[in-house]
Amino acid sequence: MIVLSVGVVLMALLNVSSAVEVITSPESVVAREGQHQLNLLCETPGSQPIDFCIVKVPGSPAPFASSDRLPAPVPGLRFFGRGWSKGSCGVSVDTVGKQHEGSFECTVSVAGKSYKGSIGIVVQGEAVAPEPPVIEVSSNVEDADGEFDFGKQLIARCIARDGWPGAKLSWFLDDKPLSGAELGAAYSETVNQRTTVQQFYRKAVTVEDNRKRLVCRAEHEEYPNGFMETALPIKLRNTNLRANEIQTDDLKQAEVQPSSPELLVSSDVQTNKGAFKVGSDMVVECIARDGRPAATFLWFLDGQLIFEGLSAPFLVKNPQGLVTTQQILKRTVKASDDGKALICKVRHPSGTSETRLTLRTYS
């Protein structure tokens, strides 16, 4: 039997080398309150054998030894891992509660040196069904009679508001699933444990699309049958006169400068203290509010213009005729992105403005 005194535990916690970080799995976790078996693992580089492993679990009164040879001293916690001889130790939480939110920490000793790792834990509350999904059509293609021009872009978004967690969105044309470049990245915004999810869709309307239904499905565990759908009928219009009238009306109104642009990171994107993991997808939204006419965007990474990964700009016009423009960028993070500036530049007849996000990356 392994016995570690309080003095040994304290020395282990204080004598931590910052040169090497323990490999943790997962790097961070979002768990559901009431979830069963949450596994938190720490391992040494190269699976080097460890002399001891001390863990600090949120909600537990004190750090303790996590050993495959000893039972955990806290009810509801068990050892998890391949064992000290294989450089692996951790904890399995039987049932997740709010008290487990915080930072799980582990300290391991290898050949007389101690190394530390941590896992951030977020505990979600009770699941809440989002509002039923809706499909909205961009103001620059919308028409009062619900018809669309042949050959012109149909730009729509599906949005499911205020669920917990956020809904998963998917699109269909009649019964055929849609994918590829026509779909933009799904963007999520979370405020006070309520998540709104949106995704853009764009397509040049063809003759074959006439009388078909553009369907958005939102999946969530709290929906009846696990999902809800909404549909937009596609009908072809024989003339472009109405679209020309809308554009002419917009030009007659006085110019209004939009707000300074905002650059927002999707809440679904995992970051480590604001840094993006190399190889992961970065999803960000640029938004300029209440201008006339609509603003347009240019995206740059430092001085390099970005073309790929951009959704169609989506326009929303309020009753005063002011237009909010938003666009989503989805891009795979590269190690060379570290320190570069992601820039969204807004162009408008009243002038230009920009916002930027300095990228930080980790492997």
Short mmCIF file of C-alpha atoms in Angstrom, two decimals:
data_model
loop_
_atom_site.label_atom_id
_atom_site.label_comp_id
_atom_site.label_asym_id
_atom_site.label_seq_id
_atom_site.Cartn_x
_atom_site.Cartn_y
_atom_site.Cartn_z
CA MET A 1 0.00 0.00 0.00
CA ILE A 2 1.22 3.49 -0.87
CA VAL A 3 1.04 6.11 1.88
CA LEU A 4 1.80 9.77 1.18
CA SER A 5 2.05 12.14 4.11
CA VAL A 6 0.62 15.65 4.05
CA GLY A 7 4.19 16.98 4.04
CA VAL A 8 5.05 14.99 0.91
CA VAL A 9 1.88 16.24 -0.79
CA LEU A 10 2.68 19.88 -0.02
CA MET A 11 6.29 19.51 -1.17
CA ALA A 12 5.07 17.95 -4.40
CA LEU A 13 2.68 20.82 -5.04
CA LEU A 14 5.31 23.47 -4.35
CA ASN A 15 8.26 21.88 -6.16
CA VAL A 16 6.79 22.09 -9.68
CA SER A 17 8.99 22.56 -12.74
CA SER A 18 7.57 24.85 -15.40
CA ALA A 19 9.84 23.44 -18.12
CA VAL A 20 7.50 20.59 -19.11
CA GLU A 21 3.71 20.43 -19.02
CA VAL A 22 1.86 17.20 -18.34
CA ILE A 23 -0.25 15.97 -21.26
CA THR A 24 -3.90 16.25 -20.28
CA SER A 25 -6.93 14.62 -21.87
CA PRO A 26 -9.15 16.37 -22.60
CA GLU A 27 -7.48 19.79 -22.73
CA SER A 28 -10.76 21.27 -21.50
CA VAL A 29 -14.26 19.89 -21.13
CA VAL A 30 -17.88 21.04 -21.08
CA ALA A 31 -19.92 18.55 -19.04
CA ARG A 32 -23.62 18.30 -18.26
CA GLU A 33 -24.85 18.46 -14.68
CA GLY A 34 -25.91 14.92 -13.80
CA GLN A 35 -23.64 13.40 -16.47
CA HIS A 36 -22.19 10.02 -15.52
CA GLN A 37 -18.47 9.12 -15.74
CA LEU A 38 -16.41 12.17 -16.59
CA ASN A 39 -12.81 11.02 -17.14
CA LEU A 40 -9.88 13.39 -16.48
CA LEU A 41 -6.45 12.06 -17.43
CA CYS A 42 -2.84 13.22 -16.98
CA GLU A 43 0.11 11.54 -18.70
CA THR A 44 3.85 12.15 -18.93
CA PRO A 45 5.58 12.75 -22.27
CA GLY A 46 6.77 9.40 -23.60
CA SER A 47 4.80 7.57 -20.88
CA GLN A 48 7.70 7.88 -18.46
CA PRO A 49 6.95 6.10 -15.14
CA ILE A 50 5.95 8.43 -12.33
CA ASP A 51 6.87 8.33 -8.67
CA PHE A 52 3.58 9.79 -7.48
CA CYS A 53 0.51 11.66 -8.75
CA ILE A 54 -1.33 14.30 -6.72
CA VAL A 55 -4.66 15.63 -8.00
CA LYS A 56 -6.85 18.56 -7.01
CA VAL A 57 -10.49 18.12 -8.04
CA PRO A 58 -12.94 21.05 -7.92
CA GLY A 59 -15.37 20.48 -5.10
CA SER A 60 -12.99 18.22 -3.15
CA PRO A 61 -11.74 19.48 0.25
CA ALA A 62 -8.03 18.87 -0.43
CA PRO A 63 -5.55 17.42 -2.93
CA PHE A 64 -5.02 13.65 -2.74
CA ALA A 65 -2.96 10.88 -4.31
CA SER A 66 -4.50 9.40 -7.44
CA SER A 67 -3.22 5.84 -7.51
CA ASP A 68 -4.21 2.58 -9.16
CA ARG A 69 -3.27 0.93 -5.85
CA LEU A 70 -5.36 3.10 -3.52
CA PRO A 71 -9.06 3.97 -3.42
CA ALA A 72 -9.83 7.68 -3.79
CA PRO A 73 -10.54 9.30 -0.41
CA VAL A 74 -13.49 11.29 -1.81
CA PRO A 75 -16.85 9.57 -2.46
CA GLY A 76 -17.89 9.63 -6.11
CA LEU A 77 -14.32 9.73 -7.43
CA ARG A 78 -12.27 6.79 -8.76
CA PHE A 79 -8.79 6.33 -10.22
CA PHE A 80 -8.61 6.60 -14.00
CA GLY A 81 -5.64 5.85 -16.23
CA ARG A 82 -3.10 3.17 -17.16
CA GLY A 83 -1.19 3.40 -13.89
CA TRP A 84 1.91 5.09 -12.48
CA SER A 85 4.26 2.57 -14.12
CA LYS A 86 3.03 3.79 -17.51
CA GLY A 87 3.11 7.48 -16.64
CA SER A 88 -0.66 7.76 -16.46
CA CYS A 89 -3.02 8.86 -13.70
CA GLY A 90 -6.28 10.69 -13.33
CA VAL A 91 -9.78 10.67 -11.92
CA SER A 92 -13.18 9.47 -13.05
CA VAL A 93 -16.11 11.46 -11.65
CA ASP A 94 -19.12 9.18 -11.13
CA THR A 95 -21.75 11.94 -11.41
CA VAL A 96 -21.00 15.54 -12.44
CA GLY A 97 -22.33 18.33 -10.23
CA LYS A 98 -21.97 22.12 -10.24
CA GLN A 99 -19.26 21.76 -7.57
CA HIS A 100 -17.01 20.16 -10.19
CA GLU A 101 -16.79 23.34 -12.28
CA GLY A 102 -13.34 24.90 -12.17
CA SER A 103 -9.80 23.71 -12.81
CA PHE A 104 -8.76 20.09 -12.31
CA GLU A 105 -5.03 20.00 -11.52
CA CYS A 106 -2.52 17.18 -11.41
CA THR A 107 1.08 17.14 -10.23
CA VAL A 108 3.30 14.19 -11.15
CA SER A 109 6.87 13.42 -10.15
CA VAL A 110 9.34 11.91 -12.62
CA ALA A 111 12.92 11.16 -11.52
CA GLY A 112 12.73 13.67 -8.69
CA LYS A 113 11.21 16.50 -10.75
CA SER A 114 7.57 17.55 -10.56
CA TYR A 115 5.37 18.61 -13.47
CA LYS A 116 1.90 20.08 -13.48
CA GLY A 117 -1.11 19.92 -15.80
CA SER A 118 -4.65 21.24 -15.66
CA ILE A 119 -8.05 20.75 -17.30
CA GLY A 120 -10.70 23.46 -17.30
CA ILE A 121 -14.15 22.09 -16.49
CA VAL A 122 -17.38 23.90 -17.38
CA VAL A 123 -20.58 22.35 -16.03
CA GLN A 124 -23.73 23.06 -17.99
CA GLY A 125 -27.07 23.38 -16.28
CA GLU A 126 -30.33 21.72 -17.24
CA ALA A 127 -30.98 21.41 -20.97
CA VAL A 128 -33.38 24.00 -22.46
CA ALA A 129 -35.08 23.63 -25.84
CA PRO A 130 -34.24 26.44 -28.29
CA GLU A 131 -36.98 28.44 -29.95
CA PRO A 132 -38.23 26.71 -33.11
CA PRO A 133 -35.82 27.34 -36.01
CA VAL A 134 -36.63 30.02 -38.55
CA ILE A 135 -35.30 30.73 -42.04
CA GLU A 136 -34.67 34.40 -42.84
CA VAL A 137 -33.83 35.73 -46.31
CA SER A 138 -31.19 38.42 -46.77
CA SER A 139 -32.75 41.85 -47.37
CA ASN A 140 -30.89 42.35 -50.65
CA VAL A 141 -32.73 39.39 -52.25
CA GLU A 142 -35.99 39.41 -50.33
CA ASP A 143 -39.23 40.22 -52.17
CA ALA A 144 -42.70 40.93 -50.86
CA ASP A 145 -44.36 38.17 -52.88
CA GLY A 146 -41.87 35.51 -51.79
CA GLU A 147 -40.52 34.83 -55.27
CA PHE A 148 -36.93 34.74 -56.49
CA ASP A 149 -35.10 35.67 -59.67
CA PHE A 150 -33.74 32.95 -61.93
CA GLY A 151 -29.94 32.91 -61.84
CA LYS A 152 -29.72 35.29 -58.87
CA GLN A 153 -28.28 34.37 -55.45
CA LEU A 154 -30.70 33.18 -52.81
CA ILE A 155 -29.00 34.04 -49.50
CA ALA A 156 -30.72 32.72 -46.39
CA ARG A 157 -29.87 31.89 -42.83
CA CYS A 158 -31.35 29.44 -40.37
CA ILE A 159 -31.34 30.51 -36.76
CA ALA A 160 -32.32 28.64 -33.58
CA ARG A 161 -32.31 30.97 -30.59
CA ASP A 162 -31.74 30.59 -26.86
CA GLY A 163 -31.20 26.86 -26.34
CA TRP A 164 -28.94 25.07 -23.89
CA PRO A 165 -26.82 23.65 -25.26
CA GLY A 166 -27.10 25.07 -28.77
CA ALA A 167 -28.99 23.23 -31.50
CA LYS A 168 -27.28 21.39 -34.36
CA LEU A 169 -28.39 22.70 -37.77
CA SER A 170 -28.63 20.87 -41.10
CA TRP A 171 -30.15 21.82 -44.47
CA PHE A 172 -32.15 19.99 -47.15
CA LEU A 173 -33.57 20.81 -50.58
CA ASP A 174 -36.79 18.83 -50.40
CA ASP A 175 -35.39 15.56 -49.00
CA LYS A 176 -31.82 15.92 -50.33
CA PRO A 177 -29.19 16.87 -47.70
CA LEU A 178 -27.13 19.97 -48.56
CA SER A 179 -23.42 20.35 -47.93
CA GLY A 180 -20.26 21.86 -49.38
CA ALA A 181 -19.52 25.43 -50.38
CA GLU A 182 -23.20 26.45 -50.41
CA LEU A 183 -23.27 26.24 -46.60
CA GLY A 184 -21.39 28.66 -44.40
CA ALA A 185 -19.94 27.69 -41.03
CA ALA A 186 -22.36 27.37 -38.12
CA TYR A 187 -21.83 30.30 -35.74
CA SER A 188 -22.85 30.21 -32.06
CA GLU A 189 -23.23 32.96 -29.49
CA THR A 190 -23.69 32.07 -25.82
CA VAL A 191 -25.00 34.48 -23.19
CA ASN A 192 -26.01 33.36 -19.67
CA GLN A 193 -26.15 29.66 -20.61
CA ARG A 194 -28.37 30.28 -23.63
CA THR A 195 -26.92 29.64 -27.08
CA THR A 196 -28.14 31.01 -30.40
CA VAL A 197 -26.91 29.12 -33.47
CA GLN A 198 -27.07 30.40 -37.04
CA GLN A 199 -25.85 29.22 -40.42
CA PHE A 200 -25.96 30.85 -43.86
CA TYR A 201 -26.93 29.21 -47.15
CA ARG A 202 -26.49 30.60 -50.64
CA LYS A 203 -27.37 29.28 -54.06
CA ALA A 204 -27.98 30.63 -57.54
CA VAL A 205 -31.65 29.81 -58.19
CA THR A 206 -32.19 27.42 -61.13
CA VAL A 207 -35.26 26.30 -63.05
CA GLU A 208 -35.03 22.93 -61.28
CA ASP A 209 -35.39 24.68 -57.90
CA ASN A 210 -38.85 25.99 -58.71
CA ARG A 211 -41.53 24.68 -56.33
CA LYS A 212 -38.97 22.95 -54.12
CA ARG A 213 -38.63 23.55 -50.39
CA LEU A 214 -35.47 24.75 -48.66
CA VAL A 215 -35.60 23.02 -45.27
CA CYS A 216 -33.60 23.72 -42.13
CA ARG A 217 -33.59 21.12 -39.38
CA ALA A 218 -32.54 21.94 -35.82
CA GLU A 219 -31.66 18.98 -33.61
CA HIS A 220 -31.84 19.18 -29.82
CA GLU A 221 -32.54 16.65 -27.08
CA GLU A 222 -35.36 18.77 -25.64
CA TYR A 223 -37.30 19.04 -28.92
CA PRO A 224 -40.18 16.61 -29.49
CA ASN A 225 -38.72 13.65 -31.43
CA GLY A 226 -35.29 15.26 -31.10
CA PHE A 227 -35.64 17.85 -33.89
CA MET A 228 -37.78 20.60 -35.42
CA GLU A 229 -37.87 21.83 -39.03
CA THR A 230 -38.81 24.95 -40.93
CA ALA A 231 -39.14 25.35 -44.70
CA LEU A 232 -38.89 28.11 -47.30
CA PRO A 233 -40.78 27.49 -50.58
CA ILE A 234 -38.75 28.48 -53.66
CA LYS A 235 -40.80 30.07 -56.43
CA LEU A 236 -39.35 31.63 -59.57
CA ARG A 237 -40.36 35.15 -60.58
CA ASN A 238 -40.68 36.02 -64.25
CA THR A 239 -39.40 39.59 -64.04
CA ASN A 240 -36.62 41.48 -62.28
CA LEU A 241 -38.51 44.77 -62.13
CA ARG A 242 -39.31 44.52 -58.44
CA ALA A 243 -35.66 43.90 -57.53
CA ASN A 244 -34.63 46.96 -59.54
CA GLU A 245 -37.25 49.06 -57.74
CA ILE A 246 -35.87 47.99 -54.35
CA GLN A 247 -32.34 48.98 -55.34
CA THR A 248 -33.54 52.34 -56.67
CA ASP A 249 -35.45 53.05 -53.46
CA ASP A 250 -32.33 52.35 -51.40
CA LEU A 251 -30.28 54.81 -53.46
CA LYS A 252 -32.82 57.61 -52.95
CA GLN A 253 -32.48 57.54 -49.15
CA ALA A 254 -29.87 59.55 -47.24
CA GLU A 255 -26.60 57.82 -46.36
CA VAL A 256 -26.12 56.65 -42.78
CA GLN A 257 -22.73 55.47 -41.58
CA PRO A 258 -22.87 52.02 -39.94
CA SER A 259 -21.50 51.32 -36.48
CA SER A 260 -17.86 50.38 -36.07
CA PRO A 261 -17.48 46.71 -37.00
CA GLU A 262 -17.32 43.96 -34.38
CA LEU A 263 -15.26 40.80 -34.78
CA LEU A 264 -16.69 37.97 -32.66
CA VAL A 265 -15.42 34.41 -32.12
CA SER A 266 -18.02 31.63 -32.18
CA SER A 267 -18.68 30.21 -28.71
CA ASP A 268 -18.31 26.70 -30.18
CA VAL A 269 -14.65 27.34 -31.00
CA GLN A 270 -12.36 25.87 -28.35
CA THR A 271 -9.58 28.20 -27.24
CA ASN A 272 -6.94 28.07 -24.52
CA LYS A 273 -6.80 31.46 -22.79
CA GLY A 274 -7.76 33.12 -26.10
CA ALA A 275 -5.31 31.09 -28.22
CA PHE A 276 -6.45 28.85 -31.08
CA LYS A 277 -5.22 25.27 -31.47
CA VAL A 278 -3.15 24.69 -34.61
CA GLY A 279 -5.12 22.54 -37.06
CA SER A 280 -8.52 23.43 -35.59
CA ASP A 281 -11.18 25.55 -37.28
CA MET A 282 -11.50 29.20 -36.31
CA VAL A 283 -15.04 30.56 -36.83
CA VAL A 284 -15.50 34.32 -36.49
CA GLU A 285 -18.21 36.79 -37.47
CA CYS A 286 -17.84 40.40 -38.57
CA ILE A 287 -20.90 42.59 -38.12
CA ALA A 288 -21.61 46.24 -38.98
CA ARG A 289 -24.93 47.58 -37.72
CA ASP A 290 -27.48 50.09 -38.97
CA GLY A 291 -26.01 51.68 -42.09
CA ARG A 292 -27.48 52.89 -45.38
CA PRO A 293 -26.74 51.65 -47.94
CA ALA A 294 -25.44 48.28 -46.82
CA ALA A 295 -21.75 48.09 -45.92
CA THR A 296 -19.39 45.63 -47.60
CA PHE A 297 -16.46 43.75 -46.06
CA LEU A 298 -12.87 42.99 -46.97
CA TRP A 299 -10.93 40.47 -44.87
CA PHE A 300 -7.15 40.40 -44.39
CA LEU A 301 -4.59 38.32 -42.52
CA ASP A 302 -1.95 40.98 -41.95
CA GLY A 303 -1.65 42.37 -45.50
CA GLN A 304 -2.93 39.24 -47.29
CA LEU A 305 -6.47 39.47 -48.68
CA ILE A 306 -8.68 36.51 -47.67
CA PHE A 307 -10.98 34.95 -50.25
CA GLU A 308 -11.66 31.39 -49.05
CA GLY A 309 -13.88 30.34 -46.17
CA LEU A 310 -16.20 33.36 -46.32
CA SER A 311 -19.97 33.00 -46.18
CA ALA A 312 -22.20 35.21 -48.27
CA PRO A 313 -22.78 38.59 -46.59
CA PHE A 314 -26.18 38.53 -44.90
CA LEU A 315 -28.25 41.74 -44.74
CA VAL A 316 -31.05 42.58 -42.31
CA LYS A 317 -33.06 45.77 -42.87
CA ASN A 318 -34.98 47.33 -39.98
CA PRO A 319 -38.24 49.33 -40.31
CA GLN A 320 -36.23 52.58 -40.67
CA GLY A 321 -34.44 51.18 -43.71
CA LEU A 322 -31.09 50.80 -41.91
CA VAL A 323 -29.13 47.68 -42.81
CA THR A 324 -27.03 45.40 -40.59
CA THR A 325 -24.46 43.38 -42.51
CA GLN A 326 -22.80 40.26 -41.16
CA GLN A 327 -20.38 37.71 -42.59
CA ILE A 328 -18.76 34.57 -41.19
CA LEU A 329 -15.20 33.36 -41.81
CA LYS A 330 -14.19 29.73 -41.24
CA ARG A 331 -10.48 29.06 -41.50
CA THR A 332 -8.09 26.30 -40.41
CA VAL A 333 -5.55 27.66 -37.93
CA LYS A 334 -1.87 27.38 -38.92
CA ALA A 335 1.21 27.63 -36.70
CA SER A 336 2.39 30.53 -38.90
CA ASP A 337 -0.74 32.51 -37.93
CA ASP A 338 0.66 33.20 -34.46
CA GLY A 339 0.99 36.95 -33.90
CA LYS A 340 -0.74 37.92 -37.13
CA ALA A 341 -3.70 40.29 -37.24
CA LEU A 342 -7.05 39.11 -38.61
CA ILE A 343 -8.70 42.25 -40.00
CA CYS A 344 -12.28 42.90 -41.09
CA LYS A 345 -12.49 46.16 -43.05
CA VAL A 346 -15.87 47.80 -43.62
CA ARG A 347 -16.39 49.82 -46.81
CA HIS A 348 -19.19 52.36 -47.02
CA PRO A 349 -19.80 55.57 -49.02
CA SER A 350 -19.37 57.53 -45.77
CA GLY A 351 -15.90 56.08 -45.20
CA THR A 352 -14.04 52.95 -44.11
CA SER A 353 -13.36 51.45 -40.71
CA GLU A 354 -11.89 48.21 -39.46
CA THR A 355 -11.57 45.89 -36.51
CA ARG A 356 -8.84 43.36 -35.85
CA LEU A 357 -8.06 40.31 -33.78
CA THR A 358 -4.44 39.44 -32.99
CA LEU A 359 -4.16 35.67 -33.34
CA ARG A 360 -2.35 33.50 -30.83
CA THR A 361 -1.87 29.79 -31.44
CA TYR A 362 -0.76 26.68 -29.56
CA SER A 363 0.04 23.11 -30.62
#
